[in-house]
JSON list of C-alpha atoms in Angstrom, two decimals:
[
{"chain": "T", "resi": 1, "resn": "MET", "atom": "CA", "xyz": [213.71, 113.84, -36.31]},
{"chain": "T", "resi": 2, "resn": "ASN", "atom": "CA", "xyz": [213.59, 117.33, -34.86]},
{"chain": "T", "resi": 3, "resn": "PHE", "atom": "CA", "xyz": [210.27, 119.20, -35.18]},
{"chain": "T", "resi": 4, "resn": "HIS", "atom": "CA", "xyz": [212.02, 122.29, -36.53]},
{"chain": "T", "resi": 5, "resn": "ASN", "atom": "CA", "xyz": [213.67, 120.24, -39.27]},
{"chain": "T", "resi": 6, "resn": "SER", "atom": "CA", "xyz": [210.28, 118.92, -40.40]},
{"chain": "T", "resi": 7, "resn": "LEU", "atom": "CA", "xyz": [208.88, 122.39, -41.11]},
{"chain": "T", "resi": 8, "resn": "THR", "atom": "CA", "xyz": [208.97, 123.55, -44.69]},
{"chain": "T", "resi": 9, "resn": "SER", "atom": "CA", "xyz": [209.68, 127.02, -45.97]},
{"chain": "T", "resi": 10, "resn": "ALA", "atom": "CA", "xyz": [206.06, 128.30, -45.70]},
{"chain": "T", "resi": 11, "resn": "ASP", "atom": "CA", "xyz": [206.63, 129.19, -42.05]},
{"chain": "T", "resi": 12, "resn": "GLU", "atom": "CA", "xyz": [209.72, 131.18, -43.04]},
{"chain": "T", "resi": 13, "resn": "THR", "atom": "CA", "xyz": [208.05, 133.45, -45.59]},
{"chain": "T", "resi": 14, "resn": "PRO", "atom": "CA", "xyz": [208.33, 137.20, -44.97]},
{"chain": "T", "resi": 15, "resn": "ILE", "atom": "CA", "xyz": [204.64, 137.53, -44.07]},
{"chain": "T", "resi": 16, "resn": "ILE", "atom": "CA", "xyz": [204.82, 134.73, -41.48]},
{"chain": "T", "resi": 17, "resn": "ILE", "atom": "CA", "xyz": [208.01, 136.15, -40.00]},
{"chain": "T", "resi": 18, "resn": "LYS", "atom": "CA", "xyz": [206.47, 139.64, -39.81]},
{"chain": "T", "resi": 19, "resn": "PHE", "atom": "CA", "xyz": [203.21, 138.29, -38.30]},
{"chain": "T", "resi": 20, "resn": "ASN", "atom": "CA", "xyz": [205.25, 136.33, -35.74]},
{"chain": "T", "resi": 21, "resn": "GLU", "atom": "CA", "xyz": [207.24, 139.40, -34.73]},
{"chain": "T", "resi": 22, "resn": "SER", "atom": "CA", "xyz": [204.08, 141.54, -34.56]},
{"chain": "T", "resi": 23, "resn": "TYR", "atom": "CA", "xyz": [202.24, 138.99, -32.44]},
{"chain": "T", "resi": 24, "resn": "LYS", "atom": "CA", "xyz": [205.15, 138.77, -29.99]},
{"chain": "T", "resi": 25, "resn": "LEU", "atom": "CA", "xyz": [205.10, 142.56, -29.71]},
{"chain": "T", "resi": 26, "resn": "TRP", "atom": "CA", "xyz": [201.32, 142.53, -29.14]},
{"chain": "T", "resi": 27, "resn": "HIS", "atom": "CA", "xyz": [201.63, 139.73, -26.59]},
{"chain": "T", "resi": 28, "resn": "GLY", "atom": "CA", "xyz": [204.06, 141.87, -24.59]},
{"chain": "T", "resi": 29, "resn": "PHE", "atom": "CA", "xyz": [201.61, 144.79, -24.65]},
{"chain": "T", "resi": 30, "resn": "LEU", "atom": "CA", "xyz": [198.55, 142.73, -23.72]},
{"chain": "T", "resi": 31, "resn": "ILE", "atom": "CA", "xyz": [199.52, 142.35, -20.04]},
{"chain": "T", "resi": 32, "resn": "HIS", "atom": "CA", "xyz": [199.69, 146.15, -19.67]},
{"chain": "T", "resi": 33, "resn": "ILE", "atom": "CA", "xyz": [196.17, 146.77, -20.96]},
{"chain": "T", "resi": 34, "resn": "PRO", "atom": "CA", "xyz": [193.67, 147.64, -18.19]},
{"chain": "T", "resi": 35, "resn": "ARG", "atom": "CA", "xyz": [192.02, 144.49, -16.84]},
{"chain": "T", "resi": 36, "resn": "LEU", "atom": "CA", "xyz": [188.46, 145.21, -18.00]},
{"chain": "T", "resi": 37, "resn": "THR", "atom": "CA", "xyz": [189.59, 145.87, -21.57]},
{"chain": "T", "resi": 38, "resn": "ARG", "atom": "CA", "xyz": [192.25, 143.14, -21.57]},
{"chain": "T", "resi": 39, "resn": "TYR", "atom": "CA", "xyz": [189.67, 140.39, -21.09]},
{"chain": "T", "resi": 40, "resn": "THR", "atom": "CA", "xyz": [187.20, 141.78, -23.62]},
{"chain": "T", "resi": 41, "resn": "LEU", "atom": "CA", "xyz": [188.69, 143.75, -26.50]},
{"chain": "T", "resi": 42, "resn": "GLY", "atom": "CA", "xyz": [192.23, 142.55, -25.75]},
{"chain": "T", "resi": 43, "resn": "ALA", "atom": "CA", "xyz": [191.12, 138.90, -25.93]},
{"chain": "T", "resi": 44, "resn": "LYS", "atom": "CA", "xyz": [189.24, 139.62, -29.17]},
{"chain": "T", "resi": 45, "resn": "ILE", "atom": "CA", "xyz": [192.34, 141.16, -30.74]},
{"chain": "T", "resi": 46, "resn": "ASP", "atom": "CA", "xyz": [194.48, 138.26, -29.51]},
{"chain": "T", "resi": 47, "resn": "ASN", "atom": "CA", "xyz": [192.11, 135.75, -31.14]},
{"chain": "T", "resi": 48, "resn": "ILE", "atom": "CA", "xyz": [192.04, 137.63, -34.43]},
{"chain": "T", "resi": 49, "resn": "PHE", "atom": "CA", "xyz": [195.85, 137.89, -34.40]},
{"chain": "T", "resi": 50, "resn": "THR", "atom": "CA", "xyz": [196.22, 134.12, -33.99]},
{"chain": "T", "resi": 51, "resn": "GLU", "atom": "CA", "xyz": [193.57, 133.50, -36.67]},
{"chain": "T", "resi": 52, "resn": "CYS", "atom": "CA", "xyz": [195.57, 135.70, -39.06]},
{"chain": "T", "resi": 53, "resn": "LEU", "atom": "CA", "xyz": [198.71, 133.75, -38.26]},
{"chain": "T", "resi": 54, "resn": "GLU", "atom": "CA", "xyz": [196.86, 130.48, -38.85]},
{"chain": "T", "resi": 55, "resn": "LEU", "atom": "CA", "xyz": [195.37, 131.66, -42.16]},
{"chain": "T", "resi": 56, "resn": "SER", "atom": "CA", "xyz": [198.81, 132.80, -43.32]},
{"chain": "T", "resi": 57, "resn": "LEU", "atom": "CA", "xyz": [200.25, 129.38, -42.56]},
{"chain": "T", "resi": 58, "resn": "LEU", "atom": "CA", "xyz": [197.33, 127.56, -44.18]},
{"chain": "T", "resi": 59, "resn": "ALA", "atom": "CA", "xyz": [197.61, 129.67, -47.32]},
{"chain": "T", "resi": 60, "resn": "GLY", "atom": "CA", "xyz": [201.37, 129.18, -47.40]},
{"chain": "T", "resi": 61, "resn": "TYR", "atom": "CA", "xyz": [201.07, 125.40, -47.20]},
{"chain": "T", "resi": 62, "resn": "SER", "atom": "CA", "xyz": [197.99, 124.95, -49.40]},
{"chain": "T", "resi": 63, "resn": "ALA", "atom": "CA", "xyz": [197.89, 124.04, -53.07]},
{"chain": "T", "resi": 64, "resn": "ARG", "atom": "CA", "xyz": [197.95, 127.00, -55.43]},
{"chain": "T", "resi": 65, "resn": "GLU", "atom": "CA", "xyz": [194.32, 126.56, -56.49]},
{"chain": "T", "resi": 66, "resn": "THR", "atom": "CA", "xyz": [193.10, 126.75, -52.88]},
{"chain": "T", "resi": 67, "resn": "LYS", "atom": "CA", "xyz": [195.16, 129.77, -51.80]},
{"chain": "T", "resi": 68, "resn": "LEU", "atom": "CA", "xyz": [192.90, 132.57, -53.09]},
{"chain": "T", "resi": 69, "resn": "PRO", "atom": "CA", "xyz": [189.93, 132.01, -50.72]},
{"chain": "T", "resi": 70, "resn": "LEU", "atom": "CA", "xyz": [192.32, 131.66, -47.77]},
{"chain": "T", "resi": 71, "resn": "VAL", "atom": "CA", "xyz": [194.15, 134.89, -48.58]},
{"chain": "T", "resi": 72, "resn": "GLN", "atom": "CA", "xyz": [190.80, 136.67, -49.12]},
{"chain": "T", "resi": 73, "resn": "LYS", "atom": "CA", "xyz": [189.68, 135.52, -45.66]},
{"chain": "T", "resi": 74, "resn": "LEU", "atom": "CA", "xyz": [193.06, 136.58, -44.25]},
{"chain": "T", "resi": 75, "resn": "SER", "atom": "CA", "xyz": [192.58, 140.04, -45.75]},
{"chain": "T", "resi": 76, "resn": "VAL", "atom": "CA", "xyz": [189.16, 140.44, -44.09]},
{"chain": "T", "resi": 77, "resn": "LYS", "atom": "CA", "xyz": [190.46, 139.18, -40.72]},
{"chain": "T", "resi": 78, "resn": "PHE", "atom": "CA", "xyz": [193.45, 141.49, -40.98]},
{"chain": "T", "resi": 79, "resn": "ASP", "atom": "CA", "xyz": [191.18, 144.49, -41.58]},
{"chain": "T", "resi": 80, "resn": "ALA", "atom": "CA", "xyz": [189.22, 143.49, -38.46]},
{"chain": "T", "resi": 81, "resn": "LEU", "atom": "CA", "xyz": [192.49, 143.27, -36.51]},
{"chain": "T", "resi": 82, "resn": "LYS", "atom": "CA", "xyz": [193.45, 146.80, -37.52]},
{"chain": "T", "resi": 83, "resn": "PHE", "atom": "CA", "xyz": [189.96, 148.08, -36.69]},
{"chain": "T", "resi": 84, "resn": "PHE", "atom": "CA", "xyz": [189.95, 146.62, -33.18]},
{"chain": "T", "resi": 85, "resn": "LEU", "atom": "CA", "xyz": [193.51, 147.78, -32.47]},
{"chain": "T", "resi": 86, "resn": "LYS", "atom": "CA", "xyz": [192.51, 151.30, -33.48]},
{"chain": "T", "resi": 87, "resn": "LEU", "atom": "CA", "xyz": [189.47, 151.08, -31.21]},
{"chain": "T", "resi": 88, "resn": "LEU", "atom": "CA", "xyz": [191.69, 149.93, -28.34]},
{"chain": "T", "resi": 89, "resn": "TRP", "atom": "CA", "xyz": [193.94, 152.95, -28.95]},
{"chain": "T", "resi": 90, "resn": "GLU", "atom": "CA", "xyz": [190.95, 155.32, -29.18]},
{"chain": "T", "resi": 91, "resn": "LEU", "atom": "CA", "xyz": [189.77, 154.00, -25.81]},
{"chain": "T", "resi": 92, "resn": "LYS", "atom": "CA", "xyz": [193.24, 154.92, -24.50]},
{"chain": "T", "resi": 93, "resn": "ALA", "atom": "CA", "xyz": [193.81, 151.33, -23.40]},
{"chain": "T", "resi": 94, "resn": "LEU", "atom": "CA", "xyz": [196.85, 151.24, -25.69]},
{"chain": "T", "resi": 95, "resn": "ASP", "atom": "CA", "xyz": [199.16, 154.26, -25.57]},
{"chain": "T", "resi": 96, "resn": "ASN", "atom": "CA", "xyz": [200.47, 156.14, -28.60]},
{"chain": "T", "resi": 97, "resn": "LYS", "atom": "CA", "xyz": [203.94, 154.63, -28.44]},
{"chain": "T", "resi": 98, "resn": "LYS", "atom": "CA", "xyz": [202.67, 151.03, -28.37]},
{"chain": "T", "resi": 99, "resn": "TYR", "atom": "CA", "xyz": [200.08, 151.72, -31.05]},
{"chain": "T", "resi": 100, "resn": "ALA", "atom": "CA", "xyz": [202.77, 153.22, -33.31]},
{"chain": "T", "resi": 101, "resn": "ALA", "atom": "CA", "xyz": [205.10, 150.28, -32.61]},
{"chain": "T", "resi": 102, "resn": "LEU", "atom": "CA", "xyz": [202.37, 147.85, -33.74]},
{"chain": "T", "resi": 103, "resn": "SER", "atom": "CA", "xyz": [201.16, 149.97, -36.65]},
{"chain": "T", "resi": 104, "resn": "GLN", "atom": "CA", "xyz": [204.49, 149.98, -38.49]},
{"chain": "T", "resi": 105, "resn": "PRO", "atom": "CA", "xyz": [204.86, 146.19, -38.97]},
{"chain": "T", "resi": 106, "resn": "LEU", "atom": "CA", "xyz": [201.09, 145.81, -39.51]},
{"chain": "T", "resi": 107, "resn": "SER", "atom": "CA", "xyz": [201.30, 148.33, -42.34]},
{"chain": "T", "resi": 108, "resn": "GLU", "atom": "CA", "xyz": [203.99, 146.19, -43.96]},
{"chain": "T", "resi": 109, "resn": "ILE", "atom": "CA", "xyz": [201.87, 143.06, -43.47]},
{"chain": "T", "resi": 110, "resn": "GLY", "atom": "CA", "xyz": [198.92, 144.81, -45.10]},
{"chain": "T", "resi": 111, "resn": "LYS", "atom": "CA", "xyz": [201.02, 145.55, -48.18]},
{"chain": "T", "resi": 112, "resn": "MET", "atom": "CA", "xyz": [202.19, 141.92, -48.27]},
{"chain": "T", "resi": 113, "resn": "ILE", "atom": "CA", "xyz": [198.62, 140.62, -48.07]},
{"chain": "T", "resi": 114, "resn": "GLY", "atom": "CA", "xyz": [197.52, 143.04, -50.80]},
{"chain": "T", "resi": 115, "resn": "GLY", "atom": "CA", "xyz": [200.36, 141.94, -53.07]},
{"chain": "T", "resi": 116, "resn": "TRP", "atom": "CA", "xyz": [199.66, 138.27, -52.41]},
{"chain": "T", "resi": 117, "resn": "LEU", "atom": "CA", "xyz": [195.96, 138.77, -53.12]},
{"chain": "T", "resi": 118, "resn": "ASN", "atom": "CA", "xyz": [196.63, 140.64, -56.38]},
{"chain": "T", "resi": 119, "resn": "LEU", "atom": "CA", "xyz": [199.07, 137.97, -57.55]},
{"chain": "T", "resi": 120, "resn": "LEU", "atom": "CA", "xyz": [196.60, 135.17, -56.84]},
{"chain": "T", "resi": 121, "resn": "LYS", "atom": "CA", "xyz": [193.77, 137.06, -58.57]},
{"chain": "T", "resi": 122, "resn": "LYS", "atom": "CA", "xyz": [195.95, 137.57, -61.67]},
{"chain": "T", "resi": 123, "resn": "GLU", "atom": "CA", "xyz": [196.93, 133.89, -61.70]},
{"chain": "T", "resi": 124, "resn": "ASN", "atom": "CA", "xyz": [193.32, 132.86, -61.21]},
{"chain": "T", "resi": 125, "resn": "SER", "atom": "CA", "xyz": [192.09, 135.08, -64.07]},
{"chain": "T", "resi": 126, "resn": "SER", "atom": "CA", "xyz": [194.90, 133.78, -66.32]},
{"chain": "T", "resi": 127, "resn": "ARG", "atom": "CA", "xyz": [193.89, 130.17, -65.63]},
{"chain": "T", "resi": 128, "resn": "THR", "atom": "CA", "xyz": [190.23, 131.00, -66.21]},
{"chain": "T", "resi": 129, "resn": "ALA", "atom": "CA", "xyz": [191.03, 132.81, -69.49]},
{"chain": "T", "resi": 130, "resn": "GLY", "atom": "CA", "xyz": [193.18, 129.88, -70.62]},
{"chain": "T", "resi": 131, "resn": "ARG", "atom": "CA", "xyz": [190.24, 127.48, -70.31]},
{"chain": "T", "resi": 132, "resn": "GLU", "atom": "CA", "xyz": [187.96, 129.48, -72.57]}
]
C-alpha cells in the first residue's frame, strides 16, 4: 500500500493546504535571512511553523470532542508565529516583499482558525446546553 493512499482527507483540508504552502514559502526565505538571525529568531519561527502544522493535523484527525483544546492551542501558537515574523521584519532580516508574500496566506489561515474555533465553541456550548 502506498503511503499517500493511506492518508485520509484531514491532510487535504484548506487550512492544511494553506499552511503547507506558507511553510514552503517560509522555508525558501529562511536561507536568505542573515546568519545570526537565521539561527536564533529564524529557527524559532521555523519551530513554531511546524508546531502549527502539527496541531492542524492533530485537530483534523482527532475526535470532535477533543478538537477544541487543540484548535485553541493552534490559535495561540499562530499568534506567536505572526508576532515573531513581524519582529523579524522589523529587524529588517526579512524584506518587505517577502514579509508581504507571507502575510497574505497567513491572514487567510488566521481567518480559517478563527472560523474553526468559533464553530467548535458553538458546538461545545450546544452539547453542554443539551445536557442540562
